Amino acid sequence: MLEIRALSAGYGLVQILRDVSLTVTPGQIVALVGGNGAGKSTLLNAVCGILRPFSGSVLLDGRDITGLSSEAIVALGITQVPEGRRLFPHMTVRENLVLGAYRRRDARAIERDLAWIYELFPILAERRRQAAGSMSGGEQQMCAIGRGLMAKPRLLILDELSLGLAPIMLDTLVDALQTIHREGTTIFVVEQDVATAFDLATTGYVLEDGRVVLSGPTAELRSNPHVMKAYLGL
């Protein structure tokens, strides 16, 4: 589905990514992990049309989408749930969710999908008339995921899912994402919390200093000595 080939990117004269390659196949949950400054956000910006790379390419279903606008990339089926959630805090939960469907014209299907989001995250149904910014961090993350799903993505990208969340809330979100995956959505998780990312994903990539240094099944990466020492504290 998504293929990144030898991607190099950065800001101005500063290069952040160096020849990064990875693949997300349909039906997978794939994790990209790395610490602060590894280049994860730069990679997502390049994939989602926010940043034009220096070289390399981004392909979706074999089509080169490098340099397309963010709007065009969303229209092709890629939706990102951004780091920090980025909700409209003074708008209601329902209004934030419906914004995710702004490109859609199938009113009845939008209402069905909204009902499914409320089923997936019942607390959002309870708070649907409440200002989104007044909810807890975990509830806001649910709303951000729901907004992304309202776009009907084929590929859902999650940037720093675990940021600032209590473990019990994170477990709830991981369970919900597994349900979303079973419903047919391919998921690409970009995360500092390696343990959580590997619990969720079957394939992983480790990004350090702008380069992919390790990749493979997450079950194998968990036992890699470097991953154990640098990311899992073992």
PDB file of C-alpha atoms in Angstrom:
ATOM      1  CA  MET A   1       0.000   0.000   0.000  1.00  0.00           C
ATOM      2  CA  LEU A   2       2.563   2.579   1.170  1.00  0.00           C
ATOM      3  CA  GLU A   3       6.151   2.400   0.001  1.00  0.00           C
ATOM      4  CA  ILE A   4       8.862   4.880   0.919  1.00  0.00           C
ATOM      5  CA  ARG A   5      11.965   4.624  -1.251  1.00  0.00           C
ATOM      6  CA  ALA A   6      15.342   6.114  -0.335  1.00  0.00           C
ATOM      7  CA  LEU A   7      13.722   9.226   1.110  1.00  0.00           C
ATOM      8  CA  SER A   8      15.945  12.122   2.162  1.00  0.00           C
ATOM      9  CA  ALA A   9      14.377  15.242   3.627  1.00  0.00           C
ATOM     10  CA  GLY A  10      14.916  18.159   5.950  1.00  0.00           C
ATOM     11  CA  TYR A  11      14.354  21.854   6.468  1.00  0.00           C
ATOM     12  CA  GLY A  12      16.301  24.442   4.527  1.00  0.00           C
ATOM     13  CA  LEU A  13      19.929  23.331   4.463  1.00  0.00           C
ATOM     14  CA  VAL A  14      19.482  20.944   7.389  1.00  0.00           C
ATOM     15  CA  GLN A  15      19.077  17.315   6.361  1.00  0.00           C
ATOM     16  CA  ILE A  16      17.113  15.143   8.794  1.00  0.00           C
ATOM     17  CA  LEU A  17      16.286  11.946   6.856  1.00  0.00           C
ATOM     18  CA  ARG A  18      18.857   9.966   4.919  1.00  0.00           C
ATOM     19  CA  ASP A  19      17.777   7.301   2.422  1.00  0.00           C
ATOM     20  CA  VAL A  20      14.853   6.006   4.473  1.00  0.00           C
ATOM     21  CA  SER A  21      12.978   3.062   2.969  1.00  0.00           C
ATOM     22  CA  LEU A  22      10.025   1.173   4.420  1.00  0.00           C
ATOM     23  CA  THR A  23       6.852  -0.594   3.333  1.00  0.00           C
ATOM     24  CA  VAL A  24       3.346  -0.848   4.757  1.00  0.00           C
ATOM     25  CA  THR A  25       1.337  -3.595   3.087  1.00  0.00           C
ATOM     26  CA  PRO A  26      -2.477  -3.747   3.117  1.00  0.00           C
ATOM     27  CA  GLY A  27      -3.942  -5.221   6.293  1.00  0.00           C
ATOM     28  CA  GLN A  28      -0.825  -4.640   8.398  1.00  0.00           C
ATOM     29  CA  ILE A  29      -0.135  -2.680  11.531  1.00  0.00           C
ATOM     30  CA  VAL A  30       3.386  -1.297  11.126  1.00  0.00           C
ATOM     31  CA  ALA A  31       5.341   0.651  13.749  1.00  0.00           C
ATOM     32  CA  LEU A  32       8.092   3.199  13.238  1.00  0.00           C
ATOM     33  CA  VAL A  33       9.889   3.842  16.531  1.00  0.00           C
ATOM     34  CA  GLY A  34      12.674   6.135  17.612  1.00  0.00           C
ATOM     35  CA  GLY A  35      13.602   8.748  20.158  1.00  0.00           C
ATOM     36  CA  ASN A  36      13.203  12.513  20.053  1.00  0.00           C
ATOM     37  CA  GLY A  37      15.028  14.001  17.078  1.00  0.00           C
ATOM     38  CA  ALA A  38      15.215  10.712  15.172  1.00  0.00           C
ATOM     39  CA  GLY A  39      13.271  12.174  12.239  1.00  0.00           C
ATOM     40  CA  LYS A  40       9.850  10.564  12.743  1.00  0.00           C
ATOM     41  CA  SER A  41       7.828  13.757  12.357  1.00  0.00           C
ATOM     42  CA  THR A  42       9.875  14.803   9.336  1.00  0.00           C
ATOM     43  CA  LEU A  43       9.051  11.476   7.703  1.00  0.00           C
ATOM     44  CA  LEU A  44       5.324  11.929   8.345  1.00  0.00           C
ATOM     45  CA  ASN A  45       5.445  15.475   7.001  1.00  0.00           C
ATOM     46  CA  ALA A  46       6.993  14.143   3.793  1.00  0.00           C
ATOM     47  CA  VAL A  47       4.464  11.310   3.489  1.00  0.00           C
ATOM     48  CA  CYS A  48       1.474  13.600   4.105  1.00  0.00           C
ATOM     49  CA  GLY A  49       2.477  16.362   1.708  1.00  0.00           C
ATOM     50  CA  ILE A  50       3.526  18.956   4.274  1.00  0.00           C
ATOM     51  CA  LEU A  51       7.219  18.758   3.377  1.00  0.00           C
ATOM     52  CA  ARG A  52       8.736  18.165  -0.039  1.00  0.00           C
ATOM     53  CA  PRO A  53      11.678  15.739   0.236  1.00  0.00           C
ATOM     54  CA  PHE A  54      15.154  16.410  -1.126  1.00  0.00           C
ATOM     55  CA  SER A  55      15.174  13.071  -2.929  1.00  0.00           C
ATOM     56  CA  GLY A  56      13.496   9.687  -2.956  1.00  0.00           C
ATOM     57  CA  SER A  57       9.816   8.933  -3.369  1.00  0.00           C
ATOM     58  CA  VAL A  58       6.567   8.058  -1.609  1.00  0.00           C
ATOM     59  CA  LEU A  59       4.277   5.612  -3.396  1.00  0.00           C
ATOM     60  CA  LEU A  60       0.686   4.623  -2.679  1.00  0.00           C
ATOM     61  CA  ASP A  61      -0.480   1.492  -4.485  1.00  0.00           C
ATOM     62  CA  GLY A  62       2.464   1.944  -6.823  1.00  0.00           C
ATOM     63  CA  ARG A  63       1.553   5.530  -7.690  1.00  0.00           C
ATOM     64  CA  ASP A  64       4.132   8.216  -6.954  1.00  0.00           C
ATOM     65  CA  ILE A  65       2.486  10.727  -4.600  1.00  0.00           C
ATOM     66  CA  THR A  66       5.686  12.601  -3.717  1.00  0.00           C
ATOM     67  CA  GLY A  67       4.999  16.306  -3.540  1.00  0.00           C
ATOM     68  CA  LEU A  68       1.209  16.100  -3.801  1.00  0.00           C
ATOM     69  CA  SER A  69      -0.767  18.442  -1.560  1.00  0.00           C
ATOM     70  CA  SER A  70      -2.032  17.237   1.796  1.00  0.00           C
ATOM     71  CA  GLU A  71      -5.610  17.555   0.549  1.00  0.00           C
ATOM     72  CA  ALA A  72      -4.868  15.357  -2.450  1.00  0.00           C
ATOM     73  CA  ILE A  73      -3.199  12.747  -0.247  1.00  0.00           C
ATOM     74  CA  VAL A  74      -6.206  12.650   2.099  1.00  0.00           C
ATOM     75  CA  ALA A  75      -8.442  12.183  -0.944  1.00  0.00           C
ATOM     76  CA  LEU A  76      -6.351   9.141  -1.926  1.00  0.00           C
ATOM     77  CA  GLY A  77      -7.030   7.504   1.446  1.00  0.00           C
ATOM     78  CA  ILE A  78      -4.238   8.508   3.858  1.00  0.00           C
ATOM     79  CA  THR A  79      -5.265  10.216   7.093  1.00  0.00           C
ATOM     80  CA  GLN A  80      -2.980  11.260   9.932  1.00  0.00           C
ATOM     81  CA  VAL A  81      -3.923  11.583  13.603  1.00  0.00           C
ATOM     82  CA  PRO A  82      -1.336  14.210  14.553  1.00  0.00           C
ATOM     83  CA  GLU A  83       0.851  14.430  17.612  1.00  0.00           C
ATOM     84  CA  GLY A  84      -0.874  16.513  20.272  1.00  0.00           C
ATOM     85  CA  ARG A  85      -4.328  15.693  18.850  1.00  0.00           C
ATOM     86  CA  ARG A  86      -4.871  19.175  17.294  1.00  0.00           C
ATOM     87  CA  LEU A  87      -8.591  19.348  18.024  1.00  0.00           C
ATOM     88  CA  PHE A  88     -10.613  22.541  17.768  1.00  0.00           C
ATOM     89  CA  PRO A  89     -10.997  23.043  21.523  1.00  0.00           C
ATOM     90  CA  HIS A  90     -14.018  25.385  21.514  1.00  0.00           C
ATOM     91  CA  MET A  91     -16.021  23.246  19.112  1.00  0.00           C
ATOM     92  CA  THR A  92     -18.067  20.310  20.363  1.00  0.00           C
ATOM     93  CA  VAL A  93     -16.933  16.716  20.190  1.00  0.00           C
ATOM     94  CA  ARG A  94     -19.495  16.024  17.475  1.00  0.00           C
ATOM     95  CA  GLU A  95     -18.398  19.022  15.425  1.00  0.00           C
ATOM     96  CA  ASN A  96     -14.767  17.875  15.603  1.00  0.00           C
ATOM     97  CA  LEU A  97     -15.723  14.379  14.492  1.00  0.00           C
ATOM     98  CA  VAL A  98     -17.837  15.582  11.583  1.00  0.00           C
ATOM     99  CA  LEU A  99     -14.960  17.769  10.365  1.00  0.00           C
ATOM    100  CA  GLY A 100     -13.100  14.567   9.574  1.00  0.00           C
ATOM    101  CA  ALA A 101     -15.715  13.872   6.901  1.00  0.00           C
ATOM    102  CA  TYR A 102     -15.432  17.298   5.245  1.00  0.00           C
ATOM    103  CA  ARG A 103     -14.635  15.801   1.827  1.00  0.00           C
ATOM    104  CA  ARG A 104     -17.528  13.361   1.920  1.00  0.00           C
ATOM    105  CA  ARG A 105     -21.015  13.936   0.498  1.00  0.00           C
ATOM    106  CA  ASP A 106     -22.681  10.672   1.639  1.00  0.00           C
ATOM    107  CA  ALA A 107     -24.758  12.104   4.485  1.00  0.00           C
ATOM    108  CA  ARG A 108     -26.372   8.846   5.553  1.00  0.00           C
ATOM    109  CA  ALA A 109     -23.062   6.988   5.577  1.00  0.00           C
ATOM    110  CA  ILE A 110     -21.510   9.819   7.606  1.00  0.00           C
ATOM    111  CA  GLU A 111     -24.198   9.380  10.268  1.00  0.00           C
ATOM    112  CA  ARG A 112     -23.623   5.601  10.277  1.00  0.00           C
ATOM    113  CA  ASP A 113     -19.902   6.103  10.711  1.00  0.00           C
ATOM    114  CA  LEU A 114     -20.521   8.610  13.483  1.00  0.00           C
ATOM    115  CA  ALA A 115     -22.675   6.035  15.275  1.00  0.00           C
ATOM    116  CA  TRP A 116     -19.847   3.513  14.901  1.00  0.00           C
ATOM    117  CA  ILE A 117     -17.353   5.953  16.429  1.00  0.00           C
ATOM    118  CA  TYR A 118     -19.720   6.421  19.385  1.00  0.00           C
ATOM    119  CA  GLU A 119     -19.942   2.635  19.719  1.00  0.00           C
ATOM    120  CA  LEU A 120     -16.162   2.334  19.599  1.00  0.00           C
ATOM    121  CA  PHE A 121     -15.679   5.174  22.116  1.00  0.00           C
ATOM    122  CA  PRO A 122     -18.883   5.403  24.223  1.00  0.00           C
ATOM    123  CA  ILE A 123     -17.519   8.320  26.255  1.00  0.00           C
ATOM    124  CA  LEU A 124     -17.601  10.445  23.081  1.00  0.00           C
ATOM    125  CA  ALA A 125     -21.318   9.791  22.739  1.00  0.00           C
ATOM    126  CA  GLU A 126     -21.823  11.001  26.301  1.00  0.00           C
ATOM    127  CA  ARG A 127     -19.753  14.119  25.657  1.00  0.00           C
ATOM    128  CA  ARG A 128     -20.804  14.815  22.073  1.00  0.00           C
ATOM    129  CA  ARG A 129     -22.221  18.265  22.944  1.00  0.00           C
ATOM    130  CA  GLN A 130     -19.283  19.153  25.181  1.00  0.00           C
ATOM    131  CA  ALA A 131     -16.391  21.370  24.074  1.00  0.00           C
ATOM    132  CA  ALA A 132     -13.604  19.076  22.931  1.00  0.00           C
ATOM    133  CA  GLY A 133     -10.955  21.076  24.793  1.00  0.00           C
ATOM    134  CA  SER A 134     -12.652  20.431  28.138  1.00  0.00           C
ATOM    135  CA  MET A 135     -12.095  16.663  27.980  1.00  0.00           C
ATOM    136  CA  SER A 136      -9.184  14.711  29.426  1.00  0.00           C
ATOM    137  CA  GLY A 137      -6.132  13.976  27.295  1.00  0.00           C
ATOM    138  CA  GLY A 138      -7.209  10.395  26.702  1.00  0.00           C
ATOM    139  CA  GLU A 139     -10.717  11.422  25.692  1.00  0.00           C
ATOM    140  CA  GLN A 140      -9.274  14.012  23.320  1.00  0.00           C
ATOM    141  CA  GLN A 141      -7.094  11.310  21.766  1.00  0.00           C
ATOM    142  CA  MET A 142     -10.218   9.208  21.215  1.00  0.00           C
ATOM    143  CA  CYS A 143     -11.823  12.190  19.509  1.00  0.00           C
ATOM    144  CA  ALA A 144      -8.760  12.730  17.315  1.00  0.00           C
ATOM    145  CA  ILE A 145      -8.765   9.069  16.254  1.00  0.00           C
ATOM    146  CA  GLY A 146     -12.499   9.244  15.600  1.00  0.00           C
ATOM    147  CA  ARG A 147     -12.056  12.368  13.481  1.00  0.00           C
ATOM    148  CA  GLY A 148      -9.418  10.567  11.427  1.00  0.00           C
ATOM    149  CA  LEU A 149     -11.697   7.578  10.924  1.00  0.00           C
ATOM    150  CA  MET A 150     -14.527   9.809   9.711  1.00  0.00           C
ATOM    151  CA  ALA A 151     -12.440  10.445   6.586  1.00  0.00           C
ATOM    152  CA  LYS A 152     -12.824   6.722   5.738  1.00  0.00           C
ATOM    153  CA  PRO A 153      -9.059   6.198   5.375  1.00  0.00           C
ATOM    154  CA  ARG A 154      -7.484   3.145   3.849  1.00  0.00           C
ATOM    155  CA  LEU A 155      -4.312   3.960   5.783  1.00  0.00           C
ATOM    156  CA  LEU A 156      -4.543   5.540   9.248  1.00  0.00           C
ATOM    157  CA  ILE A 157      -1.310   7.128  10.521  1.00  0.00           C
ATOM    158  CA  LEU A 158      -0.968   7.685  14.272  1.00  0.00           C
ATOM    159  CA  ASP A 159       1.709  10.099  15.472  1.00  0.00           C
ATOM    160  CA  GLU A 160       2.710   9.602  19.138  1.00  0.00           C
ATOM    161  CA  LEU A 161      -0.451   7.845  20.287  1.00  0.00           C
ATOM    162  CA  SER A 162       0.804   7.390  23.860  1.00  0.00           C
ATOM    163  CA  LEU A 163       1.965  10.966  24.501  1.00  0.00           C
ATOM    164  CA  GLY A 164       0.837  12.118  27.945  1.00  0.00           C
ATOM    165  CA  LEU A 165      -1.615   9.276  28.516  1.00  0.00           C
ATOM    166  CA  ALA A 166      -2.115   7.153  31.620  1.00  0.00           C
ATOM    167  CA  PRO A 167      -1.423   3.414  31.114  1.00  0.00           C
ATOM    168  CA  ILE A 168      -5.074   2.410  31.591  1.00  0.00           C
ATOM    169  CA  MET A 169      -6.202   4.896  28.931  1.00  0.00           C
ATOM    170  CA  LEU A 170      -3.455   3.744  26.590  1.00  0.00           C
ATOM    171  CA  ASP A 171      -4.639   0.133  26.979  1.00  0.00           C
ATOM    172  CA  THR A 172      -8.157   1.244  26.041  1.00  0.00           C
ATOM    173  CA  LEU A 173      -6.881   2.969  22.906  1.00  0.00           C
ATOM    174  CA  VAL A 174      -4.765  -0.020  21.880  1.00  0.00           C
ATOM    175  CA  ASP A 175      -7.842  -2.271  22.189  1.00  0.00           C
ATOM    176  CA  ALA A 176      -9.832   0.171  20.040  1.00  0.00           C
ATOM    177  CA  LEU A 177      -7.121   0.279  17.389  1.00  0.00           C
ATOM    178  CA  GLN A 178      -7.087  -3.498  17.201  1.00  0.00           C
ATOM    179  CA  THR A 179     -10.839  -3.362  16.578  1.00  0.00           C
ATOM    180  CA  ILE A 180     -10.313  -0.728  13.870  1.00  0.00           C
ATOM    181  CA  HIS A 181      -7.693  -2.959  12.269  1.00  0.00           C
ATOM    182  CA  ARG A 182     -10.016  -5.959  12.302  1.00  0.00           C
ATOM    183  CA  GLU A 183     -12.582  -3.816  10.482  1.00  0.00           C
ATOM    184  CA  GLY A 184     -10.121  -3.517   7.591  1.00  0.00           C
ATOM    185  CA  THR A 185      -8.085  -0.341   8.170  1.00  0.00           C
ATOM    186  CA  THR A 186      -4.319  -0.542   7.668  1.00  0.00           C
ATOM    187  CA  ILE A 187      -2.457   1.282  10.457  1.00  0.00           C
ATOM    188  CA  PHE A 188       0.972   2.946  10.583  1.00  0.00           C
ATOM    189  CA  VAL A 189       2.031   3.848  14.138  1.00  0.00           C
ATOM    190  CA  VAL A 190       4.841   6.345  14.749  1.00  0.00           C
ATOM    191  CA  GLU A 191       5.809   6.185  18.389  1.00  0.00           C
ATOM    192  CA  GLN A 192       8.458   6.776  21.061  1.00  0.00           C
ATOM    193  CA  ASP A 193       6.903   4.204  23.386  1.00  0.00           C
ATOM    194  CA  VAL A 194       8.478   1.125  21.844  1.00  0.00           C
ATOM    195  CA  ALA A 195       6.742  -1.394  24.100  1.00  0.00           C
ATOM    196  CA  THR A 196       3.290  -0.055  23.182  1.00  0.00           C
ATOM    197  CA  ALA A 197       4.133   0.175  19.486  1.00  0.00           C
ATOM    198  CA  PHE A 198       5.392  -3.402  19.402  1.00  0.00           C
ATOM    199  CA  ASP A 199       2.344  -4.638  21.323  1.00  0.00           C
ATOM    200  CA  LEU A 200       0.181  -3.184  18.567  1.00  0.00           C
ATOM    201  CA  ALA A 201       2.226  -3.856  15.424  1.00  0.00           C
ATOM    202  CA  THR A 202       3.503  -6.992  13.738  1.00  0.00           C
ATOM    203  CA  THR A 203       6.255  -5.273  11.732  1.00  0.00           C
ATOM    204  CA  GLY A 204       8.594  -2.610  13.030  1.00  0.00           C
ATOM    205  CA  TYR A 205      11.240  -0.152  11.894  1.00  0.00           C
ATOM    206  CA  VAL A 206      13.746   1.601  14.176  1.00  0.00           C
ATOM    207  CA  LEU A 207      14.753   5.108  13.124  1.00  0.00           C
ATOM    208  CA  GLU A 208      17.897   6.702  14.557  1.00  0.00           C
ATOM    209  CA  ASP A 209      19.580   9.909  13.385  1.00  0.00           C
ATOM    210  CA  GLY A 210      17.446   9.975  10.262  1.00  0.00           C
ATOM    211  CA  ARG A 211      18.228   6.409   9.161  1.00  0.00           C
ATOM    212  CA  VAL A 212      16.435   3.085   9.502  1.00  0.00           C
ATOM    213  CA  VAL A 213      18.872   1.001  11.526  1.00  0.00           C
ATOM    214  CA  LEU A 214      16.707  -2.072  12.194  1.00  0.00           C
ATOM    215  CA  SER A 215      13.563  -3.606  10.755  1.00  0.00           C
ATOM    216  CA  GLY A 216      11.631  -6.835  10.931  1.00  0.00           C
ATOM    217  CA  PRO A 217       8.888  -8.625  12.849  1.00  0.00           C
ATOM    218  CA  THR A 218       8.278  -6.889  16.171  1.00  0.00           C
ATOM    219  CA  ALA A 219       8.574 -10.215  17.995  1.00  0.00           C
ATOM    220  CA  GLU A 220      12.178 -10.423  16.784  1.00  0.00           C
ATOM    221  CA  LEU A 221      12.954  -6.746  17.359  1.00  0.00           C
ATOM    222  CA  ARG A 222      11.890  -7.080  21.000  1.00  0.00           C
ATOM    223  CA  SER A 223      14.756  -9.510  21.586  1.00  0.00           C
ATOM    224  CA  ASN A 224      17.342  -7.485  19.670  1.00  0.00           C
ATOM    225  CA  PRO A 225      20.091  -6.487  22.148  1.00  0.00           C
ATOM    226  CA  HIS A 226      20.218  -2.880  20.923  1.00  0.00           C
ATOM    227  CA  VAL A 227      16.431  -2.441  21.171  1.00  0.00           C
ATOM    228  CA  MET A 228      16.365  -4.055  24.613  1.00  0.00           C
ATOM    229  CA  LYS A 229      19.069  -1.761  25.933  1.00  0.00           C
ATOM    230  CA  ALA A 230      18.212   1.509  24.181  1.00  0.00           C
ATOM    231  CA  TYR A 231      14.395   1.404  24.204  1.00  0.00           C
ATOM    232  CA  LEU A 232      13.077  -1.248  26.565  1.00  0.00           C
ATOM    233  CA  GLY A 233      15.400  -0.656  29.523  1.00  0.00           C
ATOM    234  CA  LEU A 234      16.381  -4.322  29.734  1.00  0.00           C
TER     235      LEU A 234
END
